[in-house]
Every structure is written in structure tokens, then in C-alpha cells.
mmCIF file of C-alpha atoms in Angstrom:
data_model
loop_
_atom_site.group_PDB
_atom_site.id
_atom_site.type_symbol
_atom_site.label_atom_id
_atom_site.label_comp_id
_atom_site.label_asym_id
_atom_site.label_seq_id
_atom_site.Cartn_x
_atom_site.Cartn_y
_atom_site.Cartn_z
ATOM 1 C CA MET A 241 29.291 -30.317 -21.457
ATOM 2 C CA ILE A 242 32.644 -28.845 -20.458
ATOM 3 C CA LEU A 243 32.624 -25.654 -18.356
ATOM 4 C CA THR A 244 35.456 -23.181 -17.943
ATOM 5 C CA PRO A 245 36.508 -22.310 -14.379
ATOM 6 C CA HIS A 246 34.929 -18.906 -14.766
ATOM 7 C CA GLU A 247 31.616 -20.361 -15.991
ATOM 8 C CA ARG A 248 31.521 -22.955 -13.210
ATOM 9 C CA SER A 249 32.236 -20.315 -10.571
ATOM 10 C CA GLU A 250 29.468 -18.019 -11.888
ATOM 11 C CA LEU A 251 26.934 -20.873 -12.147
ATOM 12 C CA GLN A 252 27.713 -21.989 -8.591
ATOM 13 C CA ARG A 253 27.253 -18.413 -7.400
ATOM 14 C CA GLN A 254 23.865 -18.116 -9.098
ATOM 15 C CA ALA A 255 22.727 -21.540 -7.877
ATOM 16 C CA GLY A 256 23.579 -20.718 -4.266
ATOM 17 C CA ALA A 257 22.450 -17.076 -4.174
ATOM 18 C CA ARG A 258 19.914 -16.434 -1.427
ATOM 19 C CA ASN A 259 18.713 -13.070 -2.658
ATOM 20 C CA GLY A 260 18.675 -13.775 -6.392
ATOM 21 C CA ARG A 261 15.906 -14.934 -8.713
ATOM 22 C CA ALA A 262 14.674 -18.482 -8.187
ATOM 23 C CA ASP A 263 14.372 -19.207 -11.921
ATOM 24 C CA GLN A 264 17.994 -18.189 -12.557
ATOM 25 C CA ALA A 265 19.186 -20.406 -9.704
ATOM 26 C CA ARG A 266 17.241 -23.343 -11.153
ATOM 27 C CA GLN A 267 18.730 -22.815 -14.605
ATOM 28 C CA ALA A 268 22.239 -22.650 -13.153
ATOM 29 C CA ARG A 269 21.706 -25.931 -11.266
ATOM 30 C CA LEU A 270 20.482 -27.531 -14.516
ATOM 31 C CA ILE A 271 23.709 -26.647 -16.356
ATOM 32 C CA LEU A 272 25.860 -27.791 -13.415
ATOM 33 C CA LEU A 273 24.050 -31.158 -13.275
ATOM 34 C CA TRP A 274 24.333 -31.501 -17.037
ATOM 35 C CA SER A 275 28.088 -30.802 -16.898
ATOM 36 C CA GLU A 276 28.477 -33.574 -14.290
ATOM 37 C CA GLY A 277 27.157 -36.087 -16.805
ATOM 38 C CA LEU A 278 23.736 -36.779 -15.277
ATOM 39 C CA THR A 279 21.051 -38.157 -17.546
ATOM 40 C CA TRP A 280 17.862 -36.291 -18.356
ATOM 41 C CA ALA A 281 15.919 -38.659 -16.124
ATOM 42 C CA GLN A 282 18.187 -37.866 -13.167
ATOM 43 C CA ILE A 283 17.958 -34.123 -13.839
ATOM 44 C CA ARG A 284 14.154 -34.324 -14.048
ATOM 45 C CA ALA A 285 14.070 -36.026 -10.646
ATOM 46 C CA LYS A 286 16.369 -33.467 -8.988
ATOM 47 C CA LEU A 287 14.825 -30.309 -10.471
ATOM 48 C CA ASP A 288 11.223 -31.516 -10.848
ATOM 49 C CA CYS A 289 11.106 -30.321 -14.458
ATOM 50 C CA GLY A 290 10.191 -31.674 -17.881
ATOM 51 C CA ASP A 291 12.203 -32.619 -20.942
ATOM 52 C CA SER A 292 11.218 -29.428 -22.748
ATOM 53 C CA TYR A 293 12.715 -27.347 -19.918
ATOM 54 C CA ILE A 294 16.017 -29.258 -20.057
ATOM 55 C CA ASP A 295 16.139 -29.105 -23.841
ATOM 56 C CA ARG A 296 15.413 -25.371 -24.044
ATOM 57 C CA TRP A 297 17.981 -24.162 -21.501
ATOM 58 C CA SER A 298 20.723 -26.620 -22.436
ATOM 59 C CA LYS A 299 20.493 -25.507 -26.064
ATOM 60 C CA ARG A 300 20.548 -21.845 -25.068
ATOM 61 C CA PHE A 301 23.652 -22.390 -22.947
ATOM 62 C CA ALA A 302 25.356 -24.416 -25.671
ATOM 63 C CA THR A 303 24.741 -21.588 -28.155
ATOM 64 C CA ASP A 304 25.280 -18.431 -26.065
ATOM 65 C CA ARG A 305 26.947 -19.795 -22.910
ATOM 66 C CA LEU A 306 26.152 -17.669 -19.795
ATOM 67 C CA ALA A 307 24.401 -15.007 -21.826
ATOM 68 C CA GLY A 308 21.858 -17.596 -22.964
ATOM 69 C CA LEU A 309 20.574 -18.129 -19.409
ATOM 70 C CA PHE A 310 18.923 -14.712 -19.218
ATOM 71 C CA THR A 311 15.153 -15.097 -19.552
ATOM 72 C CA ARG A 312 13.853 -13.580 -22.747
ATOM 73 C CA TYR A 313 10.243 -12.578 -23.346
ATOM 74 C CA ALA A 314 8.937 -11.909 -26.778
ATOM 75 C CA GLY A 315 6.535 -9.289 -25.404
ATOM 76 C CA ARG A 316 4.255 -7.064 -27.410
ATOM 77 C CA ALA A 317 3.596 -3.393 -27.825
ATOM 78 C CA ARG A 318 1.319 -1.859 -25.221
ATOM 79 C CA TYR A 319 -2.213 -1.251 -26.376
ATOM 80 C CA LYS A 320 -2.911 2.440 -26.870
ATOM 81 C CA ALA A 321 -6.459 3.649 -26.976
ATOM 82 C CA THR A 322 -7.360 5.824 -29.930
ATOM 83 C CA ASP A 323 -8.791 9.313 -29.528
ATOM 84 C CA ARG A 324 -12.182 7.955 -30.533
ATOM 85 C CA ILE A 325 -12.099 5.331 -27.773
ATOM 86 C CA GLU A 326 -10.959 7.916 -25.200
ATOM 87 C CA ALA A 327 -13.761 10.280 -26.161
ATOM 88 C CA LYS A 328 -16.296 7.463 -25.919
ATOM 89 C CA VAL A 329 -15.099 6.391 -22.460
ATOM 90 C CA LEU A 330 -15.114 9.995 -21.196
ATOM 91 C CA ALA A 331 -18.597 10.636 -22.568
ATOM 92 C CA TRP A 332 -20.069 7.494 -21.001
ATOM 93 C CA THR A 333 -18.310 8.173 -17.679
ATOM 94 C CA THR A 334 -19.474 11.751 -17.303
ATOM 95 C CA GLN A 335 -22.840 11.759 -19.068
ATOM 96 C CA ARG A 336 -24.427 8.350 -18.446
ATOM 97 C CA LYS A 337 -25.266 6.088 -15.536
ATOM 98 C CA PRO A 338 -24.949 2.290 -15.354
ATOM 99 C CA THR A 339 -28.019 0.445 -16.569
ATOM 100 C CA ASP A 340 -28.148 -1.744 -13.442
ATOM 101 C CA GLY A 341 -29.155 1.202 -11.268
ATOM 102 C CA SER A 342 -25.737 1.869 -9.760
ATOM 103 C CA THR A 343 -24.894 5.473 -8.957
ATOM 104 C CA HIS A 344 -21.484 5.408 -10.639
ATOM 105 C CA TRP A 345 -19.316 3.407 -12.996
ATOM 106 C CA SER A 346 -16.621 0.922 -12.139
ATOM 107 C CA SER A 347 -13.957 0.158 -14.738
ATOM 108 C CA ARG A 348 -15.267 -3.378 -15.259
ATOM 109 C CA LYS A 349 -18.896 -2.266 -15.594
ATOM 110 C CA LEU A 350 -18.010 0.342 -18.187
ATOM 111 C CA ALA A 351 -15.748 -2.044 -20.126
ATOM 112 C CA ALA A 352 -18.510 -4.666 -20.193
ATOM 113 C CA GLU A 353 -21.019 -2.039 -21.345
ATOM 114 C CA LEU A 354 -18.788 -0.798 -24.169
ATOM 115 C CA GLY A 355 -17.731 -4.318 -25.128
ATOM 116 C CA ASP A 356 -14.678 -3.544 -27.285
ATOM 117 C CA ILE A 357 -12.107 -2.512 -24.653
ATOM 118 C CA SER A 358 -10.709 -3.971 -21.416
ATOM 119 C CA HIS A 359 -11.245 -2.630 -17.938
ATOM 120 C CA MET A 360 -7.522 -1.761 -17.741
ATOM 121 C CA THR A 361 -7.911 0.491 -20.772
ATOM 122 C CA VAL A 362 -10.780 2.248 -18.988
ATOM 123 C CA THR A 363 -8.607 2.607 -15.887
ATOM 124 C CA ARG A 364 -5.739 4.134 -17.869
ATOM 125 C CA ILE A 365 -8.061 6.610 -19.594
ATOM 126 C CA TRP A 366 -9.546 7.625 -16.242
ATOM 127 C CA ALA A 367 -6.081 8.092 -14.757
ATOM 128 C CA LYS A 368 -4.964 10.179 -17.746
ATOM 129 C CA HIS A 369 -7.908 12.559 -17.342
ATOM 130 C CA ALA A 370 -7.995 12.470 -13.510
ATOM 131 C CA LEU A 371 -11.454 10.893 -13.364
ATOM 132 C CA LYS A 372 -12.378 9.045 -10.164
ATOM 133 C CA PRO A 373 -16.037 7.939 -10.370
ATOM 134 C CA HIS A 374 -15.838 6.183 -6.994
ATOM 135 C CA ARG A 375 -15.016 9.445 -5.194
ATOM 136 C CA LEU A 376 -17.708 11.728 -3.808
ATOM 137 C CA GLU A 377 -17.133 15.112 -2.196
ATOM 138 C CA GLY A 378 -19.589 17.426 -0.513
ATOM 139 C CA TYR A 379 -19.688 21.185 -0.731
ATOM 140 C CA LEU A 380 -21.563 24.061 0.835
ATOM 141 C CA ALA A 381 -21.696 27.456 -0.824
ATOM 142 C CA SER A 382 -22.745 30.588 0.996
ATOM 143 C CA ASN A 383 -25.838 32.272 -0.426
ATOM 144 C CA ASP A 384 -25.452 35.356 1.748
ATOM 145 C CA PRO A 385 -25.776 38.486 -0.441
ATOM 146 C CA ASP A 386 -23.579 40.356 2.061
ATOM 147 C CA PHE A 387 -20.882 37.684 2.137
ATOM 148 C CA GLU A 388 -17.976 39.966 1.240
ATOM 149 C CA ALA A 389 -18.862 42.669 3.761
ATOM 150 C CA LYS A 390 -19.407 40.215 6.624
ATOM 151 C CA ALA A 391 -16.301 38.192 5.790
ATOM 152 C CA ALA A 392 -14.200 41.362 5.601
ATOM 153 C CA ASP A 393 -15.568 42.459 8.985
ATOM 154 C CA VAL A 394 -14.609 39.168 10.651
ATOM 155 C CA ILE A 395 -11.202 38.917 8.964
ATOM 156 C CA GLY A 396 -10.484 42.514 9.933
ATOM 157 C CA LEU A 397 -11.058 41.647 13.595
ATOM 158 C CA TYR A 398 -8.568 38.797 13.278
ATOM 159 C CA LEU A 399 -5.831 40.730 11.471
ATOM 160 C CA ASN A 400 -6.251 44.212 12.924
ATOM 161 C CA PRO A 401 -8.368 44.146 16.105
ATOM 162 C CA PRO A 402 -9.389 47.492 17.641
ATOM 163 C CA GLN A 403 -7.209 48.922 20.377
ATOM 164 C CA HIS A 404 -8.406 48.536 23.967
ATOM 165 C CA ALA A 405 -10.727 45.749 22.884
ATOM 166 C CA VAL A 406 -10.894 42.003 23.131
ATOM 167 C CA VAL A 407 -12.201 39.719 20.376
ATOM 168 C CA PHE A 408 -13.943 36.430 21.147
ATOM 169 C CA CYS A 409 -15.187 33.749 18.783
ATOM 170 C CA VAL A 410 -18.280 32.237 20.395
ATOM 171 C CA ASP A 411 -20.311 29.182 19.503
ATOM 172 C CA GLU A 412 -21.956 26.152 21.049
ATOM 173 C CA LYS A 413 -21.335 22.465 20.446
ATOM 174 C CA THR A 414 -24.748 20.937 20.893
ATOM 175 C CA ALA A 415 -26.019 17.465 21.791
ATOM 176 C CA ILE A 416 -22.739 15.990 23.005
ATOM 177 C CA GLN A 417 -23.678 12.439 23.950
ATOM 178 C CA ALA A 418 -22.532 10.869 27.211
ATOM 179 C CA LEU A 419 -21.806 7.422 25.798
ATOM 180 C CA ASP A 420 -20.725 4.551 28.001
ATOM 181 C CA ARG A 421 -19.474 1.184 26.729
ATOM 182 C CA LYS A 422 -21.089 -2.081 27.786
ATOM 183 C CA ALA A 423 -17.860 -4.027 27.261
ATOM 184 C CA PRO A 424 -14.531 -2.997 28.830
ATOM 185 C CA VAL A 425 -12.123 -0.964 26.750
ATOM 186 C CA LEU A 426 -9.113 -3.007 25.611
ATOM 187 C CA PRO A 427 -6.028 -0.788 25.944
ATOM 188 C CA LEU A 428 -3.406 0.035 23.370
ATOM 189 C CA SER A 429 -0.661 -2.586 23.057
ATOM 190 C CA PRO A 430 2.269 -3.180 20.680
ATOM 191 C CA GLY A 431 0.876 -4.038 17.262
ATOM 192 C CA ARG A 432 -2.738 -3.515 18.300
ATOM 193 C CA ALA A 433 -4.885 -0.378 18.505
ATOM 194 C CA GLU A 434 -7.127 0.501 21.411
ATOM 195 C CA ARG A 435 -10.461 -1.261 21.007
ATOM 196 C CA HIS A 436 -13.956 -0.285 22.117
ATOM 197 C CA GLY A 437 -16.912 -2.592 22.335
ATOM 198 C CA PHE A 438 -19.584 -2.172 19.685
ATOM 199 C CA GLU A 439 -22.493 -1.767 22.109
ATOM 200 C CA TYR A 440 -22.920 1.406 24.123
ATOM 201 C CA VAL A 441 -25.320 3.068 26.574
ATOM 202 C CA ARG A 442 -26.651 6.612 26.186
ATOM 203 C CA HIS A 443 -26.800 8.565 29.435
ATOM 204 C CA GLY A 444 -28.038 11.850 27.963
ATOM 205 C CA THR A 445 -26.693 14.895 26.147
ATOM 206 C CA LEU A 446 -24.976 18.128 27.028
ATOM 207 C CA SER A 447 -24.200 21.375 25.200
ATOM 208 C CA LEU A 448 -20.875 23.150 25.467
ATOM 209 C CA TYR A 449 -20.536 26.919 25.054
ATOM 210 C CA ALA A 450 -17.045 28.206 24.301
ATOM 211 C CA ALA A 451 -15.445 31.606 23.731
ATOM 212 C CA PHE A 452 -12.067 31.622 22.002
ATOM 213 C CA ASN A 453 -9.850 34.657 22.619
ATOM 214 C CA THR A 454 -8.342 35.376 19.194
ATOM 215 C CA LYS A 455 -5.309 37.166 20.637
ATOM 216 C CA THR A 456 -4.237 34.807 23.435
ATOM 217 C CA GLY A 457 -5.899 31.542 22.416
ATOM 218 C CA GLU A 458 -7.513 31.268 25.845
ATOM 219 C CA VAL A 459 -10.846 29.431 25.934
ATOM 220 C CA LEU A 460 -13.704 30.169 28.306
ATOM 221 C CA GLY A 461 -16.207 27.326 28.501
ATOM 222 C CA LYS A 462 -19.518 26.513 30.095
ATOM 223 C CA THR A 463 -21.854 23.537 29.822
ATOM 224 C CA ALA A 464 -25.639 23.672 29.655
ATOM 225 C CA PRO A 465 -28.396 21.070 29.389
ATOM 226 C CA ARG A 466 -29.948 22.917 26.416
ATOM 227 C CA HIS A 467 -28.927 25.441 23.777
ATOM 228 C CA THR A 468 -31.603 28.114 23.810
ATOM 229 C CA SER A 469 -31.311 31.873 23.711
ATOM 230 C CA ALA A 470 -31.438 32.001 27.525
ATOM 231 C CA GLU A 471 -28.299 29.840 27.850
ATOM 232 C CA PHE A 472 -26.538 31.909 25.170
ATOM 233 C CA VAL A 473 -27.274 35.167 26.993
ATOM 234 C CA ALA A 474 -26.183 33.635 30.300
ATOM 235 C CA PHE A 475 -22.882 32.631 28.752
ATOM 236 C CA LEU A 476 -22.366 36.108 27.283
ATOM 237 C CA THR A 477 -23.076 37.586 30.713
ATOM 238 C CA ASP A 478 -20.379 35.399 32.289
ATOM 239 C CA LEU A 479 -18.040 36.468 29.507
ATOM 240 C CA VAL A 480 -18.664 40.173 30.109
ATOM 241 C CA VAL A 481 -18.296 40.117 33.911
ATOM 242 C CA ASN A 482 -14.913 38.361 33.604
ATOM 243 C CA GLN A 483 -13.465 41.117 31.379
ATOM 244 C CA PRO A 484 -12.071 44.499 32.466
ATOM 245 C CA HIS A 485 -14.751 47.222 32.531
ATOM 246 C CA ASP A 486 -12.746 49.548 30.301
ATOM 247 C CA LYS A 487 -12.492 47.137 27.367
ATOM 248 C CA GLN A 488 -14.758 46.838 24.392
ATOM 249 C CA ILE A 489 -15.847 43.250 23.678
ATOM 250 C CA HIS A 490 -16.309 42.051 20.114
ATOM 251 C CA VAL A 491 -18.077 38.708 19.774
ATOM 252 C CA ILE A 492 -18.003 36.718 16.513
ATOM 253 C CA ALA A 493 -20.923 34.291 16.174
ATOM 254 C CA ASP A 494 -22.852 32.475 13.482
ATOM 255 C CA HIS A 495 -26.425 32.963 12.274
ATOM 256 C CA LEU A 496 -28.113 30.541 14.693
ATOM 257 C CA SER A 497 -31.619 31.705 15.531
ATOM 258 C CA ALA A 498 -30.783 31.623 19.257
ATOM 259 C CA HIS A 499 -28.229 34.381 18.627
ATOM 260 C CA LYS A 500 -30.796 36.871 17.298
ATOM 261 C CA THR A 501 -33.699 36.824 19.724
ATOM 262 C CA SER A 502 -35.183 39.640 21.771
ATOM 263 C CA ARG A 503 -33.237 38.336 24.787
ATOM 264 C CA VAL A 504 -29.984 38.936 22.919
ATOM 265 C CA GLU A 505 -31.110 42.409 21.837
ATOM 266 C CA ALA A 506 -31.984 43.271 25.439
ATOM 267 C CA PHE A 507 -28.569 42.027 26.573
ATOM 268 C CA LEU A 508 -26.796 44.197 23.982
ATOM 269 C CA ALA A 509 -28.819 47.196 25.107
ATOM 270 C CA GLN A 510 -27.808 46.531 28.723
ATOM 271 C CA TYR A 511 -24.113 46.106 27.812
ATOM 272 C CA PRO A 512 -23.343 48.629 25.054
ATOM 273 C CA ARG A 513 -19.638 47.771 25.131
ATOM 274 C CA VAL A 514 -20.471 44.371 23.642
ATOM 275 C CA GLN A 515 -20.772 44.191 19.862
ATOM 276 C CA LEU A 516 -21.886 41.118 17.925
ATOM 277 C CA HIS A 517 -20.362 40.297 14.520
ATOM 278 C CA PHE A 518 -22.059 37.580 12.477
ATOM 279 C CA THR A 519 -20.263 35.338 10.012
ATOM 280 C CA PRO A 520 -21.906 34.997 6.583
ATOM 281 C CA THR A 521 -24.568 32.320 6.156
ATOM 282 C CA TYR A 522 -23.095 28.810 5.781
ATOM 283 C CA SER A 523 -19.633 30.155 6.622
ATOM 284 C CA SER A 524 -18.900 28.861 10.109
ATOM 285 C CA TRP A 525 -15.389 28.038 8.852
ATOM 286 C CA LEU A 526 -14.648 31.738 9.429
ATOM 287 C CA ASN A 527 -15.198 31.259 13.161
ATOM 288 C CA GLN A 528 -11.952 30.299 14.878
ATOM 289 C CA VAL A 529 -13.707 28.544 17.749
ATOM 290 C CA GLU A 530 -14.734 25.822 15.292
ATOM 291 C CA LEU A 531 -11.063 24.823 15.084
ATOM 292 C CA TRP A 532 -10.957 24.459 18.855
ATOM 293 C CA PHE A 533 -14.195 22.439 18.837
ATOM 294 C CA ALA A 534 -12.565 20.069 16.371
ATOM 295 C CA LYS A 535 -9.637 19.708 18.764
ATOM 296 C CA ILE A 536 -11.759 18.866 21.819
ATOM 297 C CA GLU A 537 -13.765 16.449 19.662
ATOM 298 C CA ARG A 538 -10.578 14.570 18.768
ATOM 299 C CA ASP A 539 -9.007 14.730 22.221
ATOM 300 C CA VAL A 540 -11.969 14.091 24.533
ATOM 301 C CA ILE A 541 -15.328 13.367 22.944
ATOM 302 C CA ALA A 542 -14.797 10.974 20.008
ATOM 303 C CA ARG A 543 -13.131 8.197 22.015
ATOM 304 C CA GLY A 544 -14.362 9.191 25.460
ATOM 305 C CA VAL A 545 -16.242 6.867 27.817
ATOM 306 C CA PHE A 546 -18.697 8.726 30.051
ATOM 307 C CA THR A 547 -20.641 7.028 32.822
ATOM 308 C CA SER A 548 -23.126 9.911 33.176
ATOM 309 C CA VAL A 549 -23.852 13.469 32.078
ATOM 310 C CA PRO A 550 -22.049 14.890 35.153
ATOM 311 C CA ASP A 551 -19.046 12.728 34.226
ATOM 312 C CA LEU A 552 -19.104 14.195 30.704
ATOM 313 C CA LYS A 553 -19.287 17.717 32.120
ATOM 314 C CA ARG A 554 -16.414 17.061 34.509
ATOM 315 C CA LYS A 555 -14.129 15.752 31.747
ATOM 316 C CA LEU A 556 -14.965 18.612 29.376
ATOM 317 C CA MET A 557 -14.270 21.270 31.980
ATOM 318 C CA ARG A 558 -11.072 19.543 33.109
ATOM 319 C CA TYR A 559 -9.813 19.663 29.524
ATOM 320 C CA ILE A 560 -10.675 23.377 29.269
ATOM 321 C CA ARG A 561 -8.863 24.164 32.530
ATOM 322 C CA ARG A 562 -5.747 22.329 31.370
ATOM 323 C CA TYR A 563 -5.929 24.038 27.976
ATOM 324 C CA LYS A 564 -5.951 27.456 29.689
ATOM 325 C CA ALA A 565 -2.525 26.715 31.123
ATOM 326 C CA GLN A 566 -0.968 26.640 27.627
ATOM 327 C CA PRO A 567 -3.339 28.379 25.195
ATOM 328 C CA LYS A 568 -2.390 28.642 21.543
ATOM 329 C CA PRO A 569 -3.791 31.369 19.277
ATOM 330 C CA VAL A 570 -4.578 30.641 15.642
ATOM 331 C CA LYS A 571 -2.245 32.206 13.096
ATOM 332 C CA TRP A 572 -4.081 33.568 10.078
ATOM 333 C CA LYS A 573 -2.694 34.698 6.745
ATOM 334 C CA TYR A 574 -4.554 36.982 4.373
ATOM 335 C CA PHE A 575 -4.309 36.503 0.615
ATOM 336 C CA ASP A 576 -5.033 39.180 -1.947
ATOM 337 C CA ALA A 577 -8.624 38.709 -3.095
ATOM 338 C CA SER A 578 -7.634 39.804 -6.608
ATOM 339 C CA SER A 579 -5.693 36.555 -7.070
ATOM 340 C CA ARG A 580 -7.460 33.450 -8.329
ATOM 341 C CA ILE A 581 -8.454 32.023 -4.980
ATOM 342 C CA THR A 582 -11.788 30.632 -3.910
ATOM 343 C CA PRO A 583 -13.616 32.628 -1.182
ATOM 344 C CA LYS A 584 -12.936 29.913 1.395
ATOM 345 C CA SER A 585 -9.178 30.140 0.759
ATOM 346 C CA ILE A 586 -9.001 33.828 1.609
ATOM 347 C CA VAL A 587 -8.046 32.821 5.139
ATOM 348 C CA THR A 588 -5.595 30.003 5.773
ATOM 349 C CA VAL A 589 -4.864 28.412 9.130
ATOM 350 C CA HIS A 590 -1.256 27.580 9.980
#
């Protein structure tokens, strides 16, 4: 086999390329060895290949020269499911359950059940129609008959609060566990996350009452061993005495039974400048303090190590004091209810 200078240069480049395809480099070395006059036995030893490999690529090069070294696959047309197959897969996915007692289908289970299609066909049909049987989402719908009126009342306080008044979102985070770890915590290091031991010790629980000022973002907090109506009234009392006497106080709370007892009614009678506004049933997402509870859960509670209940209280209150130094109010945007938006999307947090 006689090679032109251009062919030899290109084959040497392909054979020595470090970032090219390995099969192309092997084919180029085959042609170079063949052009040097090596026998098939010598080429087999150097390339660890068979006679059929040498015969195939040498013939392709002899016929098409460099163009013959490009790998060619016969291939076949991609299988396309018919409308009947698609309808059958969709019907089984949405209307039937697996016969083995599973709660949902996998692509392989459904393909085996149907028998005449592959699991990849099932996967493509699911992707086309945005079906994800392995996914599960929860939901909670409000059954409050006065949902619109109560929601409008709360949103109105956020967007257009009364003059000479202060608006607080109040709630309690109950049963916060003071969890200690039996094994030492392994700190964060390059390439490795912080690690906690699996075993822990419970030292007790604590409840946290918080009032979120919707205008300034300031948070007033207080811990309590329980979460009864007495603790709720005591917290409201602390809230009232720390506000100017000439200001009306609007408190947004949820429908917890502890918020509607005779103690609370007596408190409201004693302090007429305090007015309670209740969010609709199953609609705590309307209460801005829930966003702050999620923040303290992420920052302090979820990964915290607490040696005792007093230690838990100390760390919670320290976080609240530091948060007061740089409070951040929640920015709310109101969308026109006449547009096609679900009730929960009426208010968006930014």
C-alpha cells in the first residue's frame, strides 16, 4: 500500500491524537502498519485485532482512501408508537394499578404487563404527555365558606394598613425538640459536608411564640414550655405593653383553638385597641410569620445541637436578638383575582 504525503500526515495525526476517538486512531495505525509492509500476523499482534478487522478496514481504505475510515452504521428508523398504543399506555397508567400490589407503575412493569412494547416506548409516551407516576404531591384546600372575605381582610392589612396602627403576624412554633448528638459533629471540610451522628438524645421540648411586624420586619419572640391559651394571652400582653399607647394593634393569627378561648376574649375586652384577624381555615400560608419560622428552622433548629432545653431557649433568643438588628420586611404583590390564578397565588412573596 502506497500512501501520499498528505495521507500519511493525516493518518499520523489521527493515530497520535490524544483527544480524538480511539477507534479512529486504531484504524489509522492499521493503515500505517499495512503501508510499512507488515504481515497480517504482525498487525494482529500489535493491534490485538482479528483478520476480519484488518480485511474490512484495509478494503475500505483501498476503495475510498481516507473517506473510507469513517465508521458507518447501517442504523434503522426509530420505532414510533401508534395512536392505539399511546392510548392503551395512557389508559393503563391513569386508570389501573399494577397487579403485584404496587401503588404506581414503573416503565418496565407496564411494558411487561402490556407485553407488545418496550419499556423505552412507555417512557417516551410518558414524557410526551408529561406523566410521572413516580411523583407524588400533597395538597390542602381551604374549606372555609368565608375564605374570600378573610383573605381579603388579611391581604388588605398587608397592602394598605390603617394609619396610626401597627400590624403583627402572630403564631407559635410548637414542640421544638432540644436534640443533642451522642457522637461528635464532624465539621465541614473541602469536598465533604458537615456530618452528624445518627443517634441523638432528647432533652425536652419548647414552644416559640413570635410576632412579625409587617412594616419593619422586626420580630418579637418569647419561649414557653407549653402552648395553651394562657401562654398566648401572656405573649399578647407583652406585645401590647411594648407598643405606644396611641397606636391601634392589628394581630393576624390562625384558627388554633387556643386563639379563641374565653381568656382571649377577656384580653380583647381589656385592651380594646387590639383587634384579632383570623386567616381562613387551612390557609396559614397567608400568615407572614410562617415565612420567618421557616427561616429560623433552616438557620437554627434543623441542624442545631442543644444540650438542654435552656440551651435551646438561649440559642433561639440569641438568633431573634441578632435578627432585630437587621430586620427585613416581606414584599407582597397583589394579582387581579379576575385573572386565571389559583387562590393561593393571589399573594406572591418576593
